[in-house]
Amino acid sequence: MSSVKSVVISCAGIGSRLGLGQTKALITLNGRSLIRWQLELLKDFEDIRIVVGYQANDVIKEVLKIRKDVIFVYNHDYFNTKTGASFYLGAKDANEFVIEWDGDLLVHPDDISKILNANDEFIGYSDIVSDEAVFVKTNNKGDVLSFSREHGDYEWTGPACIRKSKLQFTRGNVFEQLEPYLPMKGLRVRAYDIDTYDDYKRVELVIKEWRNL
Amino acid sequence: MKFIFDLDGTITAQETLPVIAKKFHLEKEILNLTNETIKGNIPFVESFIRRVHVLGKLPVSEISDLLSGVRLHKKVLKFINDNKENCVIATGNLDCWIDKLSSKIDCICYNSIAKVENNKVVSIEYILNKDEVVNKYKGMGEEVVFIGDGNNDMEAMRISDISIAAGLIHYPANSILTVADYLIFNEEALCRQLNQLL
């Protein structure tokens, strides 16, 4: 299925909650930009689409240092939209199946292949670690039954894979695009959202253990 | 679906006017005009008239032969030849200069038109307005994809259904990045996107 998949990395946001004054793709983690971490983890995947908005030129410049075959997708209305809009724009002219990958998400290297090689649509979730998580409720098979702002079994982090024809434009969040299709297969991964400064410091500690990268 | 391609730098792997200038040792005059035009600092029509004024004195047949040897982006060319019914070229370049070059590309070519006498360009009779090509196909009910790189592509890209800024041989003009849906720097990636749109 990999030949009919695209990865959409959403890097258009202004990173306001993190408070480091730049879009999250450009924040530095142990000496590397976050987008470099992501692209190195996805180095063997062909169709990578990066949605840019705030600081687009800086993100593009950083990406081109790493690889030239990325398709950049513009979300010109990044200030008034959230990740759902970027995912839609990145997915609408992509391959049949699209893997949503937030620009502020770091996935454990050992979980990358099971994400890219999963045979069906899925919703990725992790153990609860973030400060401002959206939660998922699951059944005993690990399928995702619902999203919640209040409580749940795991943290919704993504990535998620879905057939692109199912996506509708929204100014809101990705999980709201997925809600109409619940229940969906769940995929438990080690993934870390970086929404706040505490998330950022936590992830810096986590990746120090990733010796092989 | 109609794919409208800019010619210089998008299908060709070299800008054509600098190739002419180099051959006839007019690089200094032409290069500065070309660069300023790509950046959007000189309006396209003014720049085009000034460049033709310089180059029009040169033998048309030699220019046509010269440009027939300009390198092309092979994968882009293959996409066009494989999908010739869906592809057209829109270029401001003159018919008399690119006739042999465009005959190598198996699709309709819209271009500017010159009056030629004694193997010289004596006047410009028509300057192509690329947005007219977009409007023509939109008026026929086609979904239009425009692929370009220069400031003179901006209006055509703005009114197209899908616009792709191509940075295959130089960074695209900043003006088109404000309206582009996609920005692509690699020929394989461009062709991947074009095939995804089919």
Short mmCIF file of N, CA, C and O in Angstrom, two decimals, chain B residues 6-101:
data_model
loop_
_atom_site.label_atom_id
_atom_site.label_comp_id
_atom_site.label_asym_id
_atom_site.label_seq_id
_atom_site.Cartn_x
_atom_site.Cartn_y
_atom_site.Cartn_z
N ASP B 6 4.15 26.96 -18.45
CA ASP B 6 5.12 27.96 -18.90
C ASP B 6 6.24 27.20 -19.62
O ASP B 6 6.47 26.02 -19.34
N LEU B 7 6.91 27.85 -20.55
CA LEU B 7 7.97 27.15 -21.30
C LEU B 7 9.34 27.29 -20.64
O LEU B 7 9.95 26.30 -20.22
N ASP B 8 9.79 28.53 -20.51
CA ASP B 8 11.16 28.79 -20.07
C ASP B 8 11.36 28.41 -18.60
O ASP B 8 10.72 28.98 -17.71
N GLY B 9 12.25 27.46 -18.36
CA GLY B 9 12.57 27.06 -16.99
C GLY B 9 11.62 26.04 -16.42
O GLY B 9 11.90 25.44 -15.38
N THR B 10 10.49 25.84 -17.08
CA THR B 10 9.53 24.84 -16.59
C THR B 10 9.61 23.59 -17.47
O THR B 10 9.79 22.48 -16.97
N ILE B 11 9.51 23.79 -18.80
CA ILE B 11 9.73 22.67 -19.72
C ILE B 11 11.20 22.65 -20.15
O ILE B 11 11.83 21.60 -20.21
N THR B 12 11.74 23.82 -20.44
CA THR B 12 13.17 23.87 -20.78
C THR B 12 13.99 23.89 -19.50
O THR B 12 13.56 24.41 -18.47
N ALA B 13 15.16 23.32 -19.59
CA ALA B 13 16.07 23.30 -18.44
C ALA B 13 17.02 24.49 -18.46
O ALA B 13 17.94 24.57 -17.66
N GLN B 14 16.77 25.40 -19.39
CA GLN B 14 17.52 26.66 -19.47
C GLN B 14 16.54 27.75 -19.86
O GLN B 14 15.59 27.49 -20.61
N GLU B 15 16.79 28.97 -19.38
CA GLU B 15 16.03 30.10 -19.88
C GLU B 15 16.51 30.38 -21.30
O GLU B 15 17.72 30.40 -21.57
N THR B 16 15.58 30.61 -22.23
CA THR B 16 15.99 30.68 -23.63
C THR B 16 16.65 32.02 -24.02
O THR B 16 17.60 32.04 -24.80
N LEU B 17 16.12 33.12 -23.51
CA LEU B 17 16.69 34.40 -23.94
C LEU B 17 18.16 34.55 -23.56
O LEU B 17 18.97 35.02 -24.37
N PRO B 18 18.56 34.12 -22.35
CA PRO B 18 20.01 34.16 -22.04
C PRO B 18 20.83 33.26 -22.96
O PRO B 18 21.99 33.57 -23.25
N VAL B 19 20.24 32.17 -23.44
CA VAL B 19 20.96 31.31 -24.39
C VAL B 19 21.24 32.07 -25.69
O VAL B 19 22.35 32.03 -26.23
N ILE B 20 20.23 32.80 -26.15
CA ILE B 20 20.42 33.62 -27.36
C ILE B 20 21.48 34.69 -27.11
O ILE B 20 22.39 34.90 -27.91
N ALA B 21 21.35 35.33 -25.96
CA ALA B 21 22.27 36.42 -25.65
C ALA B 21 23.71 35.93 -25.59
O ALA B 21 24.64 36.61 -26.06
N LYS B 22 23.89 34.75 -25.01
CA LYS B 22 25.25 34.22 -24.89
C LYS B 22 25.84 33.95 -26.28
O LYS B 22 26.98 34.29 -26.56
N LYS B 23 25.03 33.33 -27.11
CA LYS B 23 25.50 32.97 -28.46
C LYS B 23 25.95 34.21 -29.23
O LYS B 23 26.92 34.19 -29.99
N PHE B 24 25.22 35.31 -29.02
CA PHE B 24 25.51 36.51 -29.80
C PHE B 24 26.22 37.60 -28.97
O PHE B 24 26.22 38.77 -29.35
N HIS B 25 26.75 37.17 -27.82
CA HIS B 25 27.56 38.07 -26.98
C HIS B 25 26.78 39.32 -26.54
O HIS B 25 27.30 40.43 -26.59
N LEU B 26 25.55 39.09 -26.14
CA LEU B 26 24.73 40.20 -25.63
C LEU B 26 24.30 39.92 -24.18
O LEU B 26 23.26 40.38 -23.72
N GLU B 27 25.13 39.13 -23.48
CA GLU B 27 24.73 38.64 -22.16
C GLU B 27 24.44 39.75 -21.16
O GLU B 27 23.48 39.69 -20.41
N LYS B 28 25.32 40.74 -21.17
CA LYS B 28 25.20 41.77 -20.14
C LYS B 28 23.85 42.48 -20.24
O LYS B 28 23.16 42.68 -19.23
N GLU B 29 23.48 42.83 -21.48
CA GLU B 29 22.21 43.56 -21.65
C GLU B 29 20.99 42.70 -21.30
O GLU B 29 20.04 43.16 -20.68
N ILE B 30 21.06 41.44 -21.70
CA ILE B 30 19.88 40.58 -21.55
C ILE B 30 19.77 39.98 -20.15
O ILE B 30 18.67 39.89 -19.59
N LEU B 31 20.90 39.58 -19.58
CA LEU B 31 20.85 38.89 -18.29
C LEU B 31 20.22 39.78 -17.22
O LEU B 31 19.37 39.34 -16.45
N ASN B 32 20.63 41.02 -17.18
CA ASN B 32 20.10 41.92 -16.18
C ASN B 32 18.58 42.10 -16.35
O ASN B 32 17.82 42.03 -15.39
N LEU B 33 18.16 42.27 -17.60
CA LEU B 33 16.72 42.41 -17.87
C LEU B 33 15.96 41.14 -17.48
O LEU B 33 14.88 41.20 -16.85
N THR B 34 16.51 39.98 -17.80
CA THR B 34 15.85 38.72 -17.50
C THR B 34 15.71 38.53 -15.99
O THR B 34 14.63 38.19 -15.48
N ASN B 35 16.81 38.76 -15.27
CA ASN B 35 16.77 38.57 -13.82
C ASN B 35 15.79 39.52 -13.15
O ASN B 35 15.02 39.12 -12.26
N GLU B 36 15.81 40.75 -13.56
CA GLU B 36 14.90 41.73 -12.97
C GLU B 36 13.44 41.41 -13.30
O GLU B 36 12.53 41.68 -12.51
N THR B 37 13.23 40.83 -14.47
CA THR B 37 11.87 40.46 -14.86
C THR B 37 11.37 39.28 -14.05
O THR B 37 10.23 39.27 -13.57
N ILE B 38 12.22 38.27 -13.90
CA ILE B 38 11.84 37.09 -13.10
C ILE B 38 11.49 37.51 -11.68
O ILE B 38 10.53 37.03 -11.09
N LYS B 39 12.27 38.45 -11.15
CA LYS B 39 12.00 38.91 -9.78
C LYS B 39 10.76 39.79 -9.70
O LYS B 39 10.25 40.04 -8.61
N GLY B 40 10.32 40.30 -10.83
CA GLY B 40 9.14 41.16 -10.82
C GLY B 40 9.47 42.63 -10.71
O GLY B 40 8.59 43.46 -10.50
N ASN B 41 10.74 42.96 -10.85
CA ASN B 41 11.14 44.37 -10.71
C ASN B 41 10.91 45.19 -11.97
O ASN B 41 10.85 46.41 -11.92
N ILE B 42 10.81 44.53 -13.11
CA ILE B 42 10.46 45.20 -14.37
C ILE B 42 9.23 44.50 -14.91
O ILE B 42 9.21 43.27 -15.01
N PRO B 43 8.18 45.24 -15.28
CA PRO B 43 6.97 44.60 -15.81
C PRO B 43 7.31 43.75 -17.03
O PRO B 43 8.15 44.15 -17.85
N PHE B 44 6.64 42.63 -17.16
CA PHE B 44 7.00 41.66 -18.21
C PHE B 44 6.90 42.28 -19.60
O PHE B 44 7.80 42.11 -20.42
N VAL B 45 5.83 42.98 -19.89
CA VAL B 45 5.64 43.48 -21.26
C VAL B 45 6.75 44.46 -21.63
O VAL B 45 7.34 44.38 -22.71
N GLU B 46 7.07 45.36 -20.68
CA GLU B 46 8.15 46.31 -20.95
C GLU B 46 9.47 45.59 -21.18
O GLU B 46 10.20 45.87 -22.14
N SER B 47 9.75 44.64 -20.32
CA SER B 47 11.00 43.90 -20.43
C SER B 47 11.06 43.12 -21.74
O SER B 47 12.09 43.08 -22.41
N PHE B 48 9.93 42.52 -22.10
CA PHE B 48 9.89 41.72 -23.32
C PHE B 48 10.17 42.59 -24.54
O PHE B 48 10.96 42.24 -25.42
N ILE B 49 9.53 43.74 -24.58
CA ILE B 49 9.74 44.65 -25.72
C ILE B 49 11.22 45.07 -25.79
O ILE B 49 11.83 45.09 -26.86
N ARG B 50 11.79 45.38 -24.63
CA ARG B 50 13.20 45.82 -24.61
C ARG B 50 14.14 44.69 -25.04
O ARG B 50 15.10 44.91 -25.76
N ARG B 51 13.82 43.46 -24.61
CA ARG B 51 14.68 42.33 -24.98
C ARG B 51 14.55 42.03 -26.48
O ARG B 51 15.54 41.73 -27.15
N VAL B 52 13.34 42.11 -26.99
CA VAL B 52 13.16 41.85 -28.42
C VAL B 52 13.84 42.95 -29.24
O VAL B 52 14.41 42.69 -30.31
N HIS B 53 13.82 44.16 -28.73
CA HIS B 53 14.50 45.26 -29.42
C HIS B 53 15.99 44.95 -29.59
O HIS B 53 16.58 45.21 -30.64
N VAL B 54 16.57 44.36 -28.53
CA VAL B 54 17.99 44.01 -28.59
C VAL B 54 18.22 42.80 -29.49
O VAL B 54 19.12 42.80 -30.34
N LEU B 55 17.39 41.77 -29.30
CA LEU B 55 17.65 40.49 -29.98
C LEU B 55 17.02 40.41 -31.37
O LEU B 55 17.39 39.55 -32.17
N GLY B 56 16.09 41.29 -31.66
CA GLY B 56 15.37 41.21 -32.93
C GLY B 56 16.22 41.47 -34.15
O GLY B 56 15.85 41.10 -35.26
N LYS B 57 17.36 42.10 -33.92
CA LYS B 57 18.25 42.40 -35.05
C LYS B 57 19.03 41.17 -35.49
O LYS B 57 19.68 41.19 -36.54
N LEU B 58 18.98 40.13 -34.65
CA LEU B 58 19.75 38.92 -34.95
C LEU B 58 18.99 38.05 -35.95
O LEU B 58 17.76 38.12 -36.04
N PRO B 59 19.71 37.21 -36.69
CA PRO B 59 19.04 36.36 -37.69
C PRO B 59 18.08 35.37 -37.05
O PRO B 59 18.47 34.55 -36.21
N VAL B 60 16.82 35.45 -37.45
CA VAL B 60 15.76 34.62 -36.88
C VAL B 60 16.05 33.14 -37.05
O VAL B 60 15.86 32.34 -36.13
N SER B 61 16.51 32.76 -38.21
CA SER B 61 16.73 31.33 -38.48
C SER B 61 17.81 30.76 -37.56
O SER B 61 17.71 29.63 -37.09
N GLU B 62 18.83 31.56 -37.28
CA GLU B 62 19.89 31.09 -36.37
C GLU B 62 19.38 30.93 -34.95
O GLU B 62 19.74 30.00 -34.23
N ILE B 63 18.54 31.87 -34.54
CA ILE B 63 17.97 31.78 -33.19
C ILE B 63 17.07 30.54 -33.09
O ILE B 63 17.12 29.79 -32.11
N SER B 64 16.26 30.34 -34.10
CA SER B 64 15.37 29.18 -34.09
C SER B 64 16.17 27.87 -34.02
O SER B 64 15.83 26.95 -33.26
N ASP B 65 17.24 27.79 -34.78
CA ASP B 65 18.10 26.59 -34.74
C ASP B 65 18.74 26.44 -33.36
O ASP B 65 18.81 25.34 -32.81
N LEU B 66 19.19 27.57 -32.83
CA LEU B 66 19.85 27.54 -31.52
C LEU B 66 18.89 27.02 -30.44
O LEU B 66 19.22 26.14 -29.64
N LEU B 67 17.69 27.56 -30.44
CA LEU B 67 16.73 27.18 -29.38
C LEU B 67 16.21 25.75 -29.56
O LEU B 67 15.76 25.13 -28.60
N SER B 68 16.29 25.24 -30.77
CA SER B 68 15.85 23.85 -30.95
C SER B 68 16.77 22.89 -30.22
O SER B 68 16.41 21.74 -29.96
N GLY B 69 17.95 23.38 -29.83
CA GLY B 69 18.89 22.53 -29.09
C GLY B 69 18.89 22.76 -27.60
O GLY B 69 19.71 22.18 -26.88
N VAL B 70 18.01 23.61 -27.11
CA VAL B 70 17.96 23.88 -25.67
C VAL B 70 17.54 22.61 -24.93
O VAL B 70 16.68 21.87 -25.37
N ARG B 71 18.22 22.37 -23.79
CA ARG B 71 17.89 21.17 -23.00
C ARG B 71 16.48 21.28 -22.43
O ARG B 71 16.03 22.36 -22.02
N LEU B 72 15.81 20.13 -22.41
CA LEU B 72 14.45 20.08 -21.87
C LEU B 72 14.43 19.21 -20.62
O LEU B 72 15.29 18.33 -20.45
N HIS B 73 13.46 19.45 -19.77
CA HIS B 73 13.25 18.55 -18.63
C HIS B 73 12.58 17.29 -19.17
O HIS B 73 11.40 17.31 -19.54
N LYS B 74 13.33 16.20 -19.20
CA LYS B 74 12.87 15.01 -19.92
C LYS B 74 11.61 14.40 -19.31
O LYS B 74 10.74 13.91 -20.02
N LYS B 75 11.53 14.43 -17.99
CA LYS B 75 10.35 13.80 -17.36
C LYS B 75 9.11 14.67 -17.57
O LYS B 75 8.01 14.15 -17.76
N VAL B 76 9.30 15.97 -17.54
CA VAL B 76 8.17 16.86 -17.82
C VAL B 76 7.72 16.68 -19.26
O VAL B 76 6.52 16.59 -19.56
N LEU B 77 8.71 16.58 -20.16
CA LEU B 77 8.40 16.37 -21.57
C LEU B 77 7.63 15.06 -21.77
O LEU B 77 6.65 15.01 -22.53
N LYS B 78 8.05 14.03 -21.07
CA LYS B 78 7.36 12.74 -21.19
C LYS B 78 5.91 12.86 -20.69
O LYS B 78 4.99 12.33 -21.32
N PHE B 79 5.73 13.56 -19.58
CA PHE B 79 4.36 13.75 -19.08
C PHE B 79 3.51 14.43 -20.14
O PHE B 79 2.36 14.02 -20.40
N ILE B 80 4.06 15.48 -20.75
CA ILE B 80 3.29 16.21 -21.77
C ILE B 80 3.00 15.30 -22.96
O ILE B 80 1.85 15.24 -23.45
N ASN B 81 4.01 14.62 -23.44
CA ASN B 81 3.81 13.76 -24.61
C ASN B 81 2.84 12.61 -24.32
O ASN B 81 2.09 12.19 -25.20
N ASP B 82 2.87 12.12 -23.08
CA ASP B 82 1.93 11.04 -22.69
C ASP B 82 0.50 11.55 -22.52
O ASP B 82 -0.44 10.76 -22.50
N ASN B 83 0.37 12.85 -22.30
CA ASN B 83 -0.95 13.43 -22.00
C ASN B 83 -1.21 14.64 -22.89
O ASN B 83 -1.70 15.67 -22.44
N LYS B 84 -0.88 14.51 -24.17
CA LYS B 84 -0.87 15.69 -25.04
C LYS B 84 -2.23 16.36 -25.17
O LYS B 84 -2.33 17.56 -25.37
N GLU B 85 -3.29 15.58 -25.03
CA GLU B 85 -4.63 16.17 -25.14
C GLU B 85 -4.95 17.06 -23.95
O GLU B 85 -5.83 17.92 -24.02
N ASN B 86 -4.25 16.81 -22.83
CA ASN B 86 -4.52 17.56 -21.60
C ASN B 86 -3.53 18.69 -21.37
O ASN B 86 -3.64 19.39 -20.37
N CYS B 87 -2.55 18.84 -22.25
CA CYS B 87 -1.47 19.78 -21.98
C CYS B 87 -1.38 20.86 -23.06
O CYS B 87 -1.58 20.55 -24.25
N VAL B 88 -1.06 22.08 -22.65
CA VAL B 88 -0.73 23.14 -23.59
C VAL B 88 0.43 23.96 -23.00
O VAL B 88 0.69 23.91 -21.80
N ILE B 89 1.09 24.69 -23.88
CA ILE B 89 2.17 25.58 -23.46
C ILE B 89 1.66 27.01 -23.59
O ILE B 89 0.98 27.34 -24.58
N ALA B 90 1.99 27.85 -22.63
CA ALA B 90 1.71 29.28 -22.73
C ALA B 90 3.02 30.02 -22.48
O ALA B 90 3.54 30.00 -21.36
N THR B 91 3.54 30.65 -23.52
CA THR B 91 4.83 31.33 -23.39
C THR B 91 4.78 32.70 -24.06
O THR B 91 4.17 32.85 -25.12
N GLY B 92 5.46 33.63 -23.46
CA GLY B 92 5.57 34.96 -24.07
C GLY B 92 6.56 34.99 -25.20
O GLY B 92 6.65 35.97 -25.94
N ASN B 93 7.32 33.93 -25.36
CA ASN B 93 8.36 33.88 -26.38
C ASN B 93 7.77 34.00 -27.79
O ASN B 93 6.59 33.69 -28.01
N LEU B 94 8.59 34.41 -28.75
CA LEU B 94 8.10 34.68 -30.11
C LEU B 94 8.00 33.40 -30.94
O LEU B 94 8.89 32.54 -30.90
N ASP B 95 6.95 33.35 -31.74
CA ASP B 95 6.73 32.18 -32.61
C ASP B 95 7.93 31.88 -33.50
O ASP B 95 8.35 30.73 -33.65
N CYS B 96 8.53 32.91 -34.07
CA CYS B 96 9.62 32.68 -35.03
C CYS B 96 10.88 32.14 -34.36
O CYS B 96 11.70 31.51 -35.03
N TRP B 97 11.03 32.40 -33.07
CA TRP B 97 12.22 31.91 -32.36
C TRP B 97 12.04 30.49 -31.83
O TRP B 97 12.99 29.73 -31.71
N ILE B 98 10.81 30.15 -31.46
CA ILE B 98 10.62 28.86 -30.77
C ILE B 98 9.91 27.83 -31.65
O ILE B 98 9.50 26.78 -31.15
N ASP B 99 9.74 28.12 -32.94
CA ASP B 99 8.97 27.19 -33.77
C ASP B 99 9.57 25.78 -33.79
O ASP B 99 8.87 24.78 -33.62
N LYS B 100 10.89 25.69 -33.92
CA LYS B 100 11.51 24.36 -33.95
C LYS B 100 11.53 23.73 -32.55
O LYS B 100 11.35 22.52 -32.42
N LEU B 101 11.75 24.55 -31.54
CA LEU B 101 11.72 24.04 -30.16
C LEU B 101 10.33 23.50 -29.82
O LEU B 101 10.18 22.37 -29.32
#
